[in-house]
Short mmCIF file of C-alpha atoms in Angstrom, two decimals:
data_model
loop_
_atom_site.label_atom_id
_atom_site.label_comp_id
_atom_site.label_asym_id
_atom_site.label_seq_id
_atom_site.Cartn_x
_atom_site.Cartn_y
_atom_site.Cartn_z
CA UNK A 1 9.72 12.40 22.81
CA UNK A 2 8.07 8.99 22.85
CA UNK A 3 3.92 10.12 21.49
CA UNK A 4 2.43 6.92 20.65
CA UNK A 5 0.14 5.29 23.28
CA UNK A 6 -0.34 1.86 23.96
CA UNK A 7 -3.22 -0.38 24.63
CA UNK A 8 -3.25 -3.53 25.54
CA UNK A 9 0.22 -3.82 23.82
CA UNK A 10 -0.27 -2.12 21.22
CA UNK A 11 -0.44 1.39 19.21
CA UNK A 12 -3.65 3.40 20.46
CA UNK A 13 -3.93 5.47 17.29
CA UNK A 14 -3.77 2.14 15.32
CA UNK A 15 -6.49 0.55 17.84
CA UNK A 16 -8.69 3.42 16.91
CA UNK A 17 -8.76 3.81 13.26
CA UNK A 18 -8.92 -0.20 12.84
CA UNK A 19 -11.95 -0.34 15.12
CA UNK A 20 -13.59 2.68 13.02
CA UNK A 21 -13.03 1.32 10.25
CA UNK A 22 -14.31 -2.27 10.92
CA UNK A 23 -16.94 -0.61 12.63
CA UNK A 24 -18.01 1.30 9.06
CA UNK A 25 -17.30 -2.54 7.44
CA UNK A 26 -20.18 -4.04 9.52
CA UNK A 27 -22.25 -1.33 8.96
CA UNK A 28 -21.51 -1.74 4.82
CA UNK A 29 -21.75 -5.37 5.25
CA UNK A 30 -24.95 -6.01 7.31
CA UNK A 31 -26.87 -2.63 7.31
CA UNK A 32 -26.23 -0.77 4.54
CA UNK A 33 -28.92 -1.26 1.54
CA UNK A 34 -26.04 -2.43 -1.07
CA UNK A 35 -27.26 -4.55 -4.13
CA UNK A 36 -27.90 -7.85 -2.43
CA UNK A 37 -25.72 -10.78 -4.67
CA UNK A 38 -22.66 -8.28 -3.65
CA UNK A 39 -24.06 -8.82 -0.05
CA UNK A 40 -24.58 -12.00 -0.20
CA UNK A 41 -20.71 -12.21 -1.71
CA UNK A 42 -19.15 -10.22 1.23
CA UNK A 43 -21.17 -12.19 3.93
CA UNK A 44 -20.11 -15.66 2.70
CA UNK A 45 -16.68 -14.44 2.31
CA UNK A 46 -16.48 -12.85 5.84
CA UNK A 47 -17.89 -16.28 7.25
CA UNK A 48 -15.22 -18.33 5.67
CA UNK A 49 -12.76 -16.23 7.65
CA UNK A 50 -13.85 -16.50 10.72
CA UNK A 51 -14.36 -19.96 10.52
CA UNK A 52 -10.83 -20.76 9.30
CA UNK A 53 -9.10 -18.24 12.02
CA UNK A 54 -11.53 -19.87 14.90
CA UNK A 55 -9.74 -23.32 13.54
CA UNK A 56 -6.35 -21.23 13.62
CA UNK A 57 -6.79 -20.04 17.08
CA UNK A 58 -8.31 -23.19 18.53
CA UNK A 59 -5.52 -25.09 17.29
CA UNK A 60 -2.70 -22.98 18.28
CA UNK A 61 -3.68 -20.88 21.22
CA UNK A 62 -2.75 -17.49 19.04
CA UNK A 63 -5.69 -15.31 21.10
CA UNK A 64 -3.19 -12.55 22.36
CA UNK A 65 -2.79 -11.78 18.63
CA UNK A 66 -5.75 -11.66 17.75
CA UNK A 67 -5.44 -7.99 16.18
CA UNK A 68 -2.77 -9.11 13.96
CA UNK A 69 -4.85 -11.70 12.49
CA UNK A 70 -6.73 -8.47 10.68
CA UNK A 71 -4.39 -9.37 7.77
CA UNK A 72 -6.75 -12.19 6.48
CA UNK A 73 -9.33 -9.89 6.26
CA UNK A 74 -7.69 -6.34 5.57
CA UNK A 75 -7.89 -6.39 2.25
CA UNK A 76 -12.06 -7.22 1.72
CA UNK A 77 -12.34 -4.48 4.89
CA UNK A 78 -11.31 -1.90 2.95
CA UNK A 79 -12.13 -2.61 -0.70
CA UNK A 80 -15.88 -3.07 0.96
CA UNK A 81 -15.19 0.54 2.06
CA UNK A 82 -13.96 2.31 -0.62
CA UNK A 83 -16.67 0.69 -3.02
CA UNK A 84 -19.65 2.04 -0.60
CA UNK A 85 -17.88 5.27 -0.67
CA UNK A 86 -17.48 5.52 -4.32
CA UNK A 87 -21.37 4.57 -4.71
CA UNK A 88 -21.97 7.21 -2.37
CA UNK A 89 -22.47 11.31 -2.90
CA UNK A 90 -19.26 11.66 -1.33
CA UNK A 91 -17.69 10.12 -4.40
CA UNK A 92 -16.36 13.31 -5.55
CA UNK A 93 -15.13 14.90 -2.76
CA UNK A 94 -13.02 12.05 -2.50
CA UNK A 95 -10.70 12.67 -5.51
CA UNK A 96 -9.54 16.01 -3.70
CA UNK A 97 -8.87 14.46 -0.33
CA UNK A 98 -6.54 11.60 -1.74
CA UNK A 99 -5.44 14.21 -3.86
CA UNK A 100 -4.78 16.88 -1.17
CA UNK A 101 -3.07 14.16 1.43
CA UNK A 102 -1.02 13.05 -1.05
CA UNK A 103 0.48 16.09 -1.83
CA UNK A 104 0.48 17.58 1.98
CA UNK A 105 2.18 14.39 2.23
CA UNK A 106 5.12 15.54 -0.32
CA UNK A 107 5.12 19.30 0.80
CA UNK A 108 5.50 17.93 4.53
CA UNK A 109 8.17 15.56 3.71
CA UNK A 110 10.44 18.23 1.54
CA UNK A 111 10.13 20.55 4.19
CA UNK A 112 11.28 18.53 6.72
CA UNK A 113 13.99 16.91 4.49
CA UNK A 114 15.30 21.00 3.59
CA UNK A 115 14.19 22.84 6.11
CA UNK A 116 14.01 20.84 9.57
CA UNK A 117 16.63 18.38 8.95
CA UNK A 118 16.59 17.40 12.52
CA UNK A 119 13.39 16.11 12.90
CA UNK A 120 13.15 12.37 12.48
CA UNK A 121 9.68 10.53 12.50
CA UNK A 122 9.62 7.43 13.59
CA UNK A 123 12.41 6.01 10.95
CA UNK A 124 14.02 3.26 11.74
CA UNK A 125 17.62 5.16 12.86
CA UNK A 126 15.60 7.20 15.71
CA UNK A 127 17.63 6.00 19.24
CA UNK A 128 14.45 4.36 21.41
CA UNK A 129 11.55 3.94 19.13
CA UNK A 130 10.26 7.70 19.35
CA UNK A 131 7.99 9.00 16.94
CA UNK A 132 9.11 12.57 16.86
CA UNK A 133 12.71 13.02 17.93
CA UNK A 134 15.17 16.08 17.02
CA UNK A 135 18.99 15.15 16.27
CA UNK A 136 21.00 17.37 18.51
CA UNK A 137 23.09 18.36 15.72
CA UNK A 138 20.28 19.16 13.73
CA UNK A 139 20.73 17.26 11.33
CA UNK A 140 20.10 14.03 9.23
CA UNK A 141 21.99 11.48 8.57
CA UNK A 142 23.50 11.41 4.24
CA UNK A 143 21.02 9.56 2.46
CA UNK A 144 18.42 9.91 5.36
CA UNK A 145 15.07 8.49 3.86
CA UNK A 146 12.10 10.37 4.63
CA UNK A 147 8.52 8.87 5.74
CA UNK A 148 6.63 11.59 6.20
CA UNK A 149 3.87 11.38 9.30
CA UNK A 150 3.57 7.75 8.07
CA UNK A 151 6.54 6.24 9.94
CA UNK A 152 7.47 3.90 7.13
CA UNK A 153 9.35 5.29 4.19
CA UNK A 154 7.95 2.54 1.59
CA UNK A 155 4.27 3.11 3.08
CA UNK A 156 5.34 6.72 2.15
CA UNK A 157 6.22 6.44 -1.04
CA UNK A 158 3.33 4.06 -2.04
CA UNK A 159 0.92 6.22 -0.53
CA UNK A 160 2.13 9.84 -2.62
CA UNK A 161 2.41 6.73 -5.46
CA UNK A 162 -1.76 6.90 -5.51
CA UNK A 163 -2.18 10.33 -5.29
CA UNK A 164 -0.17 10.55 -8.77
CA UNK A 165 -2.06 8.19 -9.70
CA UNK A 166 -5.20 9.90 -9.17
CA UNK A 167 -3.78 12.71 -10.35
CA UNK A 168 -2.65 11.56 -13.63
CA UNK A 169 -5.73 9.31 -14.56
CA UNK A 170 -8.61 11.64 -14.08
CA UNK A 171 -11.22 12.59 -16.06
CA UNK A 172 -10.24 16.26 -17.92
CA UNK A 173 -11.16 18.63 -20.63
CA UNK A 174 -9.47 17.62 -23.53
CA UNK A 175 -7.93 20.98 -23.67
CA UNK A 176 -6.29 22.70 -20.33
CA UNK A 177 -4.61 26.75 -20.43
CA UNK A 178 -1.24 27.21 -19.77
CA UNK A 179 -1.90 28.30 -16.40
CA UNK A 180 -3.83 25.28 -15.24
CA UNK A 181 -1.07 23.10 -17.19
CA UNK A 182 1.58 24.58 -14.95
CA UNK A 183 0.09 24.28 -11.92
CA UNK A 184 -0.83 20.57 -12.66
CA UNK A 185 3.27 20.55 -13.34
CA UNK A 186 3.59 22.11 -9.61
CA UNK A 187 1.62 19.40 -8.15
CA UNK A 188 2.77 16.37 -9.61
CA UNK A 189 6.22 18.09 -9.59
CA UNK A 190 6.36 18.09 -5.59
CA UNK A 191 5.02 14.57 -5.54
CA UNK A 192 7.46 12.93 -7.40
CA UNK A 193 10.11 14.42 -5.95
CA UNK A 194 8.83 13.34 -2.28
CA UNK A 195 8.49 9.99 -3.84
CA UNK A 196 12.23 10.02 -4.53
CA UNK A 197 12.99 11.37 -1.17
CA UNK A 198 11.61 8.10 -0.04
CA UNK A 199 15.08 6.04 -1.91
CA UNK A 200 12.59 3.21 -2.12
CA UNK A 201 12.84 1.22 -5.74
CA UNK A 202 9.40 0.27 -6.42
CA UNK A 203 7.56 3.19 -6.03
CA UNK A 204 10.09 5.25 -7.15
CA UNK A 205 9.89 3.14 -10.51
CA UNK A 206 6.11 3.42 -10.24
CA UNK A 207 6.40 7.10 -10.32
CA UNK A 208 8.50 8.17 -12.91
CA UNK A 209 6.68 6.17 -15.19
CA UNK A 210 3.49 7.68 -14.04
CA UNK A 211 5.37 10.96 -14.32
CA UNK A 212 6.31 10.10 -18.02
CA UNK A 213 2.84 9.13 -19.11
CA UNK A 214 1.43 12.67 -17.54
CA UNK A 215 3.93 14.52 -19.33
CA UNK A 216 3.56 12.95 -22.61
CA UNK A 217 -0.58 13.43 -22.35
CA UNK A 218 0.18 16.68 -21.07
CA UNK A 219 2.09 18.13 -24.06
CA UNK A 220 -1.03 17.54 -26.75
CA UNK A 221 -3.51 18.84 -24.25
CA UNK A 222 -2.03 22.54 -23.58
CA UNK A 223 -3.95 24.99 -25.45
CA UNK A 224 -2.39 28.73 -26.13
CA UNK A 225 -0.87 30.50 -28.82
CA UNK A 226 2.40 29.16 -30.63
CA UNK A 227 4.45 31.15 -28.55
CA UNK A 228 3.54 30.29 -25.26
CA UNK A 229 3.42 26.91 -26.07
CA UNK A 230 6.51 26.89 -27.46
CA UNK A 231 7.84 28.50 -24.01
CA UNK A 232 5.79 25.59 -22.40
CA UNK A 233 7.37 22.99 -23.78
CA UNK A 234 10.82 24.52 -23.05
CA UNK A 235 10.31 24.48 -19.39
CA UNK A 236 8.16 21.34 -19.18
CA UNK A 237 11.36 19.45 -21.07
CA UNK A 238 14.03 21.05 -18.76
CA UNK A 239 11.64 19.74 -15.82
CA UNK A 240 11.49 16.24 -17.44
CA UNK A 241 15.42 16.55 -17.67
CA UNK A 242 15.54 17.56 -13.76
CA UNK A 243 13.18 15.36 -12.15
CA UNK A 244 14.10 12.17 -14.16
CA UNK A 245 17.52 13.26 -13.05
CA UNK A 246 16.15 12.79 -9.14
CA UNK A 247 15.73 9.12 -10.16
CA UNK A 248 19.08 8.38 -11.66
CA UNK A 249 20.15 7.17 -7.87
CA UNK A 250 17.34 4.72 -7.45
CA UNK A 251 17.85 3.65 -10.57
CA UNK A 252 21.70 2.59 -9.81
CA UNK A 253 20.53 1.06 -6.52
CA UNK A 254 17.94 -1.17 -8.77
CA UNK A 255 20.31 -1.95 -11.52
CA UNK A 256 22.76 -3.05 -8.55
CA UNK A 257 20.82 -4.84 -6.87
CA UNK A 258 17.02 -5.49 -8.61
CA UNK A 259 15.67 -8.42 -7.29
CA UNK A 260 18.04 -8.91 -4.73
CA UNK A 261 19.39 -12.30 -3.29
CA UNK A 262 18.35 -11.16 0.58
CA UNK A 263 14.71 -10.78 -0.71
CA UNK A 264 14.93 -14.24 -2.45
CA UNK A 265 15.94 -15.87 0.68
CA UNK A 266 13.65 -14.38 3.00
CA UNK A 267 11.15 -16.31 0.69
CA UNK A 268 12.72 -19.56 0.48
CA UNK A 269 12.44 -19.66 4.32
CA UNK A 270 9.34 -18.66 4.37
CA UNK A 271 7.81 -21.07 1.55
CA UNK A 272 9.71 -23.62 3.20
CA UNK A 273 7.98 -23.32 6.36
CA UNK A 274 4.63 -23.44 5.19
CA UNK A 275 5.25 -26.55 3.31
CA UNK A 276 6.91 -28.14 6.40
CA UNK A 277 4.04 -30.01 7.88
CA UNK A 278 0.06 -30.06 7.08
CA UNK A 279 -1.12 -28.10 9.97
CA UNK A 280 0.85 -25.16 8.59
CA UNK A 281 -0.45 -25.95 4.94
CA UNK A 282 -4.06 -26.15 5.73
CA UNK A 283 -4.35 -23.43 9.33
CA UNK A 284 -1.35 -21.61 9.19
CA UNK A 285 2.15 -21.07 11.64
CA UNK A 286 1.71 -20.49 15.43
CA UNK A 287 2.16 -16.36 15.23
CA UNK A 288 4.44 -16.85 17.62
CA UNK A 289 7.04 -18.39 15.13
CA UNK A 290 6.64 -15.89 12.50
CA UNK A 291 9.56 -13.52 13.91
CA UNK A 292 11.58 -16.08 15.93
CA UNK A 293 12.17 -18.02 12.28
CA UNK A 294 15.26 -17.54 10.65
CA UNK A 295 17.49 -18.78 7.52
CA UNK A 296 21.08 -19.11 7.58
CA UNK A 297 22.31 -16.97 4.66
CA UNK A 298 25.21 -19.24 3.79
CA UNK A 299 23.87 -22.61 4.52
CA UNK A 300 20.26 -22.11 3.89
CA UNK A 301 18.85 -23.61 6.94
CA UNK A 302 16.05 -22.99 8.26
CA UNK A 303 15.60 -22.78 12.08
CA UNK A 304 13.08 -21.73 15.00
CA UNK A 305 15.70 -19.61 17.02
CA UNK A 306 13.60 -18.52 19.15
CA UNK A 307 13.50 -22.61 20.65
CA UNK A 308 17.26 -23.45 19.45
CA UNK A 309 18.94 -20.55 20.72
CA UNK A 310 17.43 -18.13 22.59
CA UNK A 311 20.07 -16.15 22.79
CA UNK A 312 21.41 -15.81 19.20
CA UNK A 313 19.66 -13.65 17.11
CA UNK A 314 21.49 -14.12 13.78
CA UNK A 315 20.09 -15.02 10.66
CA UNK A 316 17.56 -13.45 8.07
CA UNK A 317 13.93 -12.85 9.37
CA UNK A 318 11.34 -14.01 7.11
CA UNK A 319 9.00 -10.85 5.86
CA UNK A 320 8.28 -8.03 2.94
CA UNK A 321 6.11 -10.40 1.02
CA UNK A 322 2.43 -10.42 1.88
CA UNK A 323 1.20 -13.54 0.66
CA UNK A 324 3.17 -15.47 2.42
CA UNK A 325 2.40 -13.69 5.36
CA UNK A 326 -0.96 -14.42 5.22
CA UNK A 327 -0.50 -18.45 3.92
CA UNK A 328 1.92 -18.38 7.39
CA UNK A 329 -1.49 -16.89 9.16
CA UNK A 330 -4.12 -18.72 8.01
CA UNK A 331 -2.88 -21.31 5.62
CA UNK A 332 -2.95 -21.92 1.21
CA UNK A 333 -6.24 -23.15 1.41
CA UNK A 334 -7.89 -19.76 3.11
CA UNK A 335 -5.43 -17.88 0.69
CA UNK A 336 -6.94 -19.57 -2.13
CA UNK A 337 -10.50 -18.15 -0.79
CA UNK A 338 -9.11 -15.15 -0.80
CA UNK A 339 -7.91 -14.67 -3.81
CA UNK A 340 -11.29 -15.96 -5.72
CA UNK A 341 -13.02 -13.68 -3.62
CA UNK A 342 -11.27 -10.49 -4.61
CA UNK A 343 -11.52 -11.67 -8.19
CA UNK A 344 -15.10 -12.02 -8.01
CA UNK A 345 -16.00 -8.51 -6.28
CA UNK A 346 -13.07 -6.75 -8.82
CA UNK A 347 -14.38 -8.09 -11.71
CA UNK A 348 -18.00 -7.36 -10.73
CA UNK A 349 -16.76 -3.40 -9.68
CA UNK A 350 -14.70 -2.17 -12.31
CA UNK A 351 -14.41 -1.82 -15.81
CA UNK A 352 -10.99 -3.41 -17.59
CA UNK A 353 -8.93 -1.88 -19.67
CA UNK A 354 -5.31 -1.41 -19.64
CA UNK A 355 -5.06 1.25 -17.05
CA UNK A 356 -7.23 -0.82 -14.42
CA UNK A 357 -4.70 -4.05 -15.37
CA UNK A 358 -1.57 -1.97 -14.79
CA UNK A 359 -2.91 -0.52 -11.43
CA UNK A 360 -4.10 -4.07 -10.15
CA UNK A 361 -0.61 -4.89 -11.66
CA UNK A 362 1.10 -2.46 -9.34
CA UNK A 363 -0.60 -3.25 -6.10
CA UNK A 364 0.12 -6.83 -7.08
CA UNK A 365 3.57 -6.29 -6.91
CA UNK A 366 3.41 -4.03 -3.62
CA UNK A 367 2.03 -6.80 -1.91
CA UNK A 368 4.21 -9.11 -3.35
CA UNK A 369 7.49 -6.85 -2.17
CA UNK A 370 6.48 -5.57 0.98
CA UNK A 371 4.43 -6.33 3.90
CA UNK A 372 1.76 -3.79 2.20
CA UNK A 373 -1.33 -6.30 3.58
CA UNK A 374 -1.11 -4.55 6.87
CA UNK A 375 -0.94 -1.12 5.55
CA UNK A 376 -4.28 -0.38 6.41
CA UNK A 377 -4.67 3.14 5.03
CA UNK A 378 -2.66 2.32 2.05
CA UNK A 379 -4.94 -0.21 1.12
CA UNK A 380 -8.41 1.79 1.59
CA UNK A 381 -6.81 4.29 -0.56
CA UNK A 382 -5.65 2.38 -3.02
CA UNK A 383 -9.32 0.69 -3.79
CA UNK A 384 -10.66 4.33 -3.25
CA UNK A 385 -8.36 5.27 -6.06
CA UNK A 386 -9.11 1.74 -8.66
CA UNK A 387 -12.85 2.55 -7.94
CA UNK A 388 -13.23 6.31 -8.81
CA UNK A 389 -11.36 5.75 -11.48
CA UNK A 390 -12.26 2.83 -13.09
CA UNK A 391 -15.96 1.72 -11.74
CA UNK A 392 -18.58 0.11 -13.35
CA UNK A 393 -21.34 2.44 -14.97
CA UNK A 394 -23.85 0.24 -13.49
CA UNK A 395 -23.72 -0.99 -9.97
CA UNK A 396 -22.22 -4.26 -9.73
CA UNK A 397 -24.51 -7.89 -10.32
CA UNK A 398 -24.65 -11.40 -10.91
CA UNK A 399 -21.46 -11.96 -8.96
CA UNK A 400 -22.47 -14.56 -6.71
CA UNK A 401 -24.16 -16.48 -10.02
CA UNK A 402 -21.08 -15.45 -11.78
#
């Protein structure tokens, strides 16, 4: 069963929660009272992309993709979201609804993984591209890895990732009953596993680590009599023992491979690209070239297949690093824009301490390992996440002095 529906080439569903949410982004940007050197920040900022993609498209004809080009801007979209939210009175009901996905999320994926075996979602081993398709046999391939609804088992894992994040980081009584306690085990329990269910190595990593520093804050906080604390730490050590045990296969494949050589060539080619000519440097690659480029594995060459041999699709497509998607886009010099820009409105939102460096830290590395900068929805929740945890007292000032 094919679902998705397309517009104008592409997804509809896509088309229609990108133009919400840029809708809500003008609305935070030009209409919405906000304090005004944080305005005056996102307006420059939003300027200085447009003018550099206008020079982009004027240069090399890229209008067809112009939806794609959402990548240069993704990022300030929805951090500009997720801030207004946060400053908003629907601050806390968000904690439970990143909380809640997240773990409908894990619940979903299990189920499917145990229960409905047959049911793919839009992996990539389903036959013709379908969304929802059921194996005949009714069941999954060994070592299947599950997505979710999200379609993207990495984009699954990052996204439960948050919500034990969330989960982990919040504000609580110093003191929690043994009931609570083991219904805070249930939760994270089924997220972590859903995580693994994912195979994928970084957020896997991610969240046992997160699942280690829970436990070990968990285990001074339980309040009870010595007995049934005692009991308590006898079950929460055999979990420790059997979900740490779910991560023994990732960690094999990481030790195996860790950085592997595949990743490292995909960005040779691509650096090599972008330092090809000046145009590329200073605008950015016709988007045209982006998938037709490819790097010979053994040789290290770097070609345009798409022009040298149309019909010979070998080689190693460049991807699953998001800066230098978006240098390939809109070229280093926009990038470097970029990157002051965040600084400026991060610095100016949050407090820092060590948890806000090790989260900025991990979405760092997302970015840097995947192809995360389109990820739309992970990206809104991961600012939603940074800034309900970690905001500033005080609304944010003097950035645009600063």
């Amino acid at each position: 069963m094919v679902l998705p529906i397309d517009f104008l080439g592409k997804n509809f569903y896509v088309l229609a929660v990108t133009a919400i949410a840029y809708m809500s982004f003008v609305y935070c940007l030009f209409i919405k009272n906000e304090k005004q050197d944080i305005k005056i920040l996102n307006i420059i900022h939003f300027f200085i992309f447009l003018t550099f993609l206008l020079i982009h498209l004027i240069v090399h004809g890229d209008w067809k993709y112009l939806i794609d080009f959402r990548l240069g801007i993704s990022l300030m979209v929805f951090m500009v979201i997720a801030w207004a939210i946060c400053e908003s009175r629907y601050r806390e009901a968000l904690f439970g609804i990143i909380i809640l996905q997240s773990l409908i999320q894990a619940s979903f994926a299990i189920i499917n993984y145990y229960f409905v075996p047959g049911l793919v979602l839009g992996t990539e081993i389903t036959p013709n591209g379908e969304v929802f398709y059921f194996y005949p046999e009714g069941t999954l391939n060994e070592g299947a890895r599950v997505s979710g609804v999200l379609l993207n088992p990495s984009l699954f894992g990052n996204m439960v990732v948050l919500g034990l994040l969330l989960f982990a980081l919040r504000p609580q009584s110093q003191k929690i009953t043994f009931l609570k306690a083991f219904f805070n085990l249930s939760v994270i329990g089924t997220m972590y596993y859903a995580v693994m269910l994912s195979h994928s190595r970084y957020p896997s990593t991610i969240a046992t680590l997160v699942l280690i520093f829970y436990f070990l804050k968990l285990f001074r906080r339980v309040r009870s009599n010595t007995v049934v604390r005692l009991i308590f730490y006898l079950l929460l050590l055999t979990l420790v023992f059997v979900l740490l045990g779910e991560y023994g296969p990732i960690f094999n494949k990481l030790m195996a491979k860790g950085f592997d050589n595949l990743r490292a060539i995909k960005y040779f080619a691509g650096m090599q690209v972008v330092l090809d000519n000046w145009v590329t440097m200073l605008i950015g690659e016709h988007r045209e070239l982006h998938s037709a480029i490819r790097i010979d594995e053994l040789t290290g060459v770097v070609s345009n297949q798409k022009e040298i041999h149309p019909d010979d699709r070998m080689g190693i497509r460049i991807s699953d690093n998001s800066f230098i998607l978006l240098i390939l886009s809109l070229g280093i010099i926009y990038t470097m824009f970029y990157a002051l820009y965040m600084i400026l409105f991060i610095r100016n939102s949050v407090r820092f301490n060590l948890n806000t460096i090790l989260m900025l830290i991990y979405f760092l590395g997302a970015l840097f390992l995947t192809s995360a900068i389109y990820w739309d929805v992970f990206i809104f929740y991961f600012f939603a996440v940074l800034f309900l945890l970690q905001r500033k007292t005080r609304p944010p000032s003097a950035v645009v002095s600063s």
